[in-house]
Coordinates of C-alpha atoms in Angstrom, one line a residue:
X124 CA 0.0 0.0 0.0
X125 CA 1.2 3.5 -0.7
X126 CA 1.6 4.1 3.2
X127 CA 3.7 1.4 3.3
X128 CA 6.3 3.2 0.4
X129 CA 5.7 6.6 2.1
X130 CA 7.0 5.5 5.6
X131 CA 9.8 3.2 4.0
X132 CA 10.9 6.4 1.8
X133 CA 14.6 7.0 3.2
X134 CA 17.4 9.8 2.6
X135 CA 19.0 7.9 -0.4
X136 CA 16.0 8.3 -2.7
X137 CA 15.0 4.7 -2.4
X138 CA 11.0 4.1 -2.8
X139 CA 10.1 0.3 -1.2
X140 CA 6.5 -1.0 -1.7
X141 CA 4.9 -3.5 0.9
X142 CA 2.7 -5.0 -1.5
X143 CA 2.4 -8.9 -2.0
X144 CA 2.5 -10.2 -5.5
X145 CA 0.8 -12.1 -7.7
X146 CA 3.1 -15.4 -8.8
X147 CA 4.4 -14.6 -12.4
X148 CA 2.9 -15.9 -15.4
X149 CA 4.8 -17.8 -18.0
X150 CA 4.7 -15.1 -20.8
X151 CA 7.1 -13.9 -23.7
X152 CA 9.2 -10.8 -21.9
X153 CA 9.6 -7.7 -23.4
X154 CA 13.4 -7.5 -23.5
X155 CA 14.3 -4.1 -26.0
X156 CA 15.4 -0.9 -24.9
X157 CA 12.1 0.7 -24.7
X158 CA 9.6 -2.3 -23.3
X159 CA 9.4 -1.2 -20.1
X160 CA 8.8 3.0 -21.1
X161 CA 5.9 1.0 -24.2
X162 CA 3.8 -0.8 -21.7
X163 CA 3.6 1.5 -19.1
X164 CA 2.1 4.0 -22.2
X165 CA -0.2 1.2 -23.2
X166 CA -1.6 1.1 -19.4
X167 CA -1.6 5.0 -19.8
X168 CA -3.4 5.4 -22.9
X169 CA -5.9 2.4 -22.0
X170 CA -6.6 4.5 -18.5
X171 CA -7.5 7.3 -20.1
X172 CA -9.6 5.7 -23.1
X173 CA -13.1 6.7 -21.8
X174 CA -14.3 3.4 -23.7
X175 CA -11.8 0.9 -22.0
X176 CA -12.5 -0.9 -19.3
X177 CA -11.5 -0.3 -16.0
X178 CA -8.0 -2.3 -15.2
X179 CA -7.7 -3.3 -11.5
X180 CA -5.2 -1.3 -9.8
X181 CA -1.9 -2.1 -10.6
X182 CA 2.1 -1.1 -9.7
X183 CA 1.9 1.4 -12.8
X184 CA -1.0 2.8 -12.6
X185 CA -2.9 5.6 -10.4
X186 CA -6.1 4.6 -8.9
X187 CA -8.9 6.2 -10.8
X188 CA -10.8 9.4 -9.0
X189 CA -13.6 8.7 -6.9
X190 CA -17.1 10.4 -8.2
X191 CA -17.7 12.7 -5.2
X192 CA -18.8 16.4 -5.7
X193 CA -15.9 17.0 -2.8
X194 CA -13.3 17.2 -5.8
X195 CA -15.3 19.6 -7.9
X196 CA -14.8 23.3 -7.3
X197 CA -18.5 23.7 -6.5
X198 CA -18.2 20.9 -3.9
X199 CA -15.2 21.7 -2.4
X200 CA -14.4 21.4 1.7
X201 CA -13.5 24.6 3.4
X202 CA -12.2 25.6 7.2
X203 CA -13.4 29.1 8.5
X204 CA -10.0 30.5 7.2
X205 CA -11.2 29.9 3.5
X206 CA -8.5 27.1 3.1
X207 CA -9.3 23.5 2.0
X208 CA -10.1 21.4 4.8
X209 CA -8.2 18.5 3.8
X210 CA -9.4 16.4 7.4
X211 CA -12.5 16.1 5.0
X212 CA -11.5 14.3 2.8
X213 CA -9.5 11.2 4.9
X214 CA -12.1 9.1 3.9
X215 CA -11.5 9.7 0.0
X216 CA -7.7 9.2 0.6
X217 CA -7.9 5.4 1.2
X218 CA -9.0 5.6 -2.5
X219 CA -5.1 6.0 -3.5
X220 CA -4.0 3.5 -0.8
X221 CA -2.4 1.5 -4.0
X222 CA -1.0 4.6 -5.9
X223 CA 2.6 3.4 -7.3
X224 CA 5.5 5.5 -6.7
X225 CA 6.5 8.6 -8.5
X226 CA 8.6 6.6 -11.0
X227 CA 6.0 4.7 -12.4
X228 CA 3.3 7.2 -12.5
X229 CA 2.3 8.4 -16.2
X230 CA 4.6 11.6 -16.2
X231 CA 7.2 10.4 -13.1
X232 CA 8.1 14.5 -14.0
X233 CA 4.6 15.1 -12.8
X234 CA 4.1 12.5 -10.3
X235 CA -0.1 12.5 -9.4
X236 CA -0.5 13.7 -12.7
X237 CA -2.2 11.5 -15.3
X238 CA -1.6 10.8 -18.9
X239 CA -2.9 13.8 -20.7
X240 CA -3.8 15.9 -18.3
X241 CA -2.7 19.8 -17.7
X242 CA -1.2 21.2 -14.8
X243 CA -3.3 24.6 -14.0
X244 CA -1.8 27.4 -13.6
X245 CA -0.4 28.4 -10.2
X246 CA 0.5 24.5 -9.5
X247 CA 3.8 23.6 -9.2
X248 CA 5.7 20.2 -7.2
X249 CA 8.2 19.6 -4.8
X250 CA 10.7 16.8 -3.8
X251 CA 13.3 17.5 -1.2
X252 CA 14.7 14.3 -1.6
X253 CA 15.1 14.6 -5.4
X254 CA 16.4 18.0 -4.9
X255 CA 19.2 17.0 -3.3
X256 CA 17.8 17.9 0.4
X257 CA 19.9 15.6 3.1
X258 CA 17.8 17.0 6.3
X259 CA 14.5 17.0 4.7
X260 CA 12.0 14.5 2.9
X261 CA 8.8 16.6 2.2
X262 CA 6.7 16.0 -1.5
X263 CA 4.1 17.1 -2.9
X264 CA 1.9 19.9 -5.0
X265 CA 2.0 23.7 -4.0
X266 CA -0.7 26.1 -5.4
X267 CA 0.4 29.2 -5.9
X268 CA -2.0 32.7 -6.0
X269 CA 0.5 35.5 -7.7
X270 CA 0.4 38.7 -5.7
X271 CA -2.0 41.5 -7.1
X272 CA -2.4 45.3 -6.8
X273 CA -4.4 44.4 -3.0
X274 CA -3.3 41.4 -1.8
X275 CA 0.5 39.6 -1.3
X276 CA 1.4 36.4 -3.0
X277 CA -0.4 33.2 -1.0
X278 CA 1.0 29.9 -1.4
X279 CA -0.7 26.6 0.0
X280 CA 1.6 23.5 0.4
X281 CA -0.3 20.0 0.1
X282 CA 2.0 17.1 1.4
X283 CA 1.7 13.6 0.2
X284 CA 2.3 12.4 3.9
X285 CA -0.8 14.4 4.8
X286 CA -3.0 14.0 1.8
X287 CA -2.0 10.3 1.2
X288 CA -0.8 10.3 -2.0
X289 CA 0.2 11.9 -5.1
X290 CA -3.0 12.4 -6.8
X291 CA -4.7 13.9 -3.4
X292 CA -2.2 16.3 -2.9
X293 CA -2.7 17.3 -6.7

């Protein structure tokens, strides 16, 4: 499970996954250069094919989005400060309990990201570890509001250790 990665996550970059697998299939490999970087496109492209099926949850792939108005900007969850109230949404975060790590993700660049999809405006990530931080281990998505004529640049930082994942904190 992703917790299982996030808490195993050490200072040398290294990612770990607690997950039990499935005994391995006698099966032709994939064994050129690019095999690996062409099936995780297939499983990309197939995700976002609005007429495939639904594959079950796999290392490469993000869990799909739950349907709940909560993730909509007209449903969204605010505290009495106007910021999101991300205790609201626990319950949705066991949805990306079986998120893969940022290398496997569609765009590793973009990690939460899916195939095809924009990053808005104002978004931007962060990785100490993969920026060469030694003291720190924070992740995740900041959402950024530039400064205007009346109000000072705000910034709101959404870790993956407190949203759960990748995609939450996107």
């Amino acid at each position: 499970p992703f917790g299982s990665y996030l808490r195993s996550r050490t200072l040398s970059s290294s990612w770990s996954f607690g997950v039990a697998m499935a005994p391995k299939r006698a099966k032709r490999r994939l064994t050129s250069k690019g095999a690996a970087k062409a099936t995780a496109t297939k499983v990309a492209q197939a995700q976002d094919d609005a007429a495939a099926v639904a594959p079950a949850p796999s290392i490469t792939t993000i869990p799909f989005d739950p349907l709940d108005p909560r993730l909509t900007l007209e449903g969204i969850v605010l505290d009495s400060e106007g910021k999101i109230d991300i205790s609201s949404y626990e319950d949705l975060m066991r949805a990306f309990e079986h998120e893969p790590p940022p290398n496997f993700h569609p765009n590793p660049e973009r990690p939460g990201v899916r195939a095809k999809e924009k990053v808005p405006k104002g978004l931007r990530w962060w990785d100490d570890i993969r920026q060469g931080h030694t003291e720190k281990d924070g992740a995740g998505w900041i959402a950024i509001r530039s400064a205007s004529q009346h109000e000072n640049k705000k910034e709101k930082w959404f870790n993956i250790r407190v949203c759960g994942s990748w995609r939450m904190a996107f």
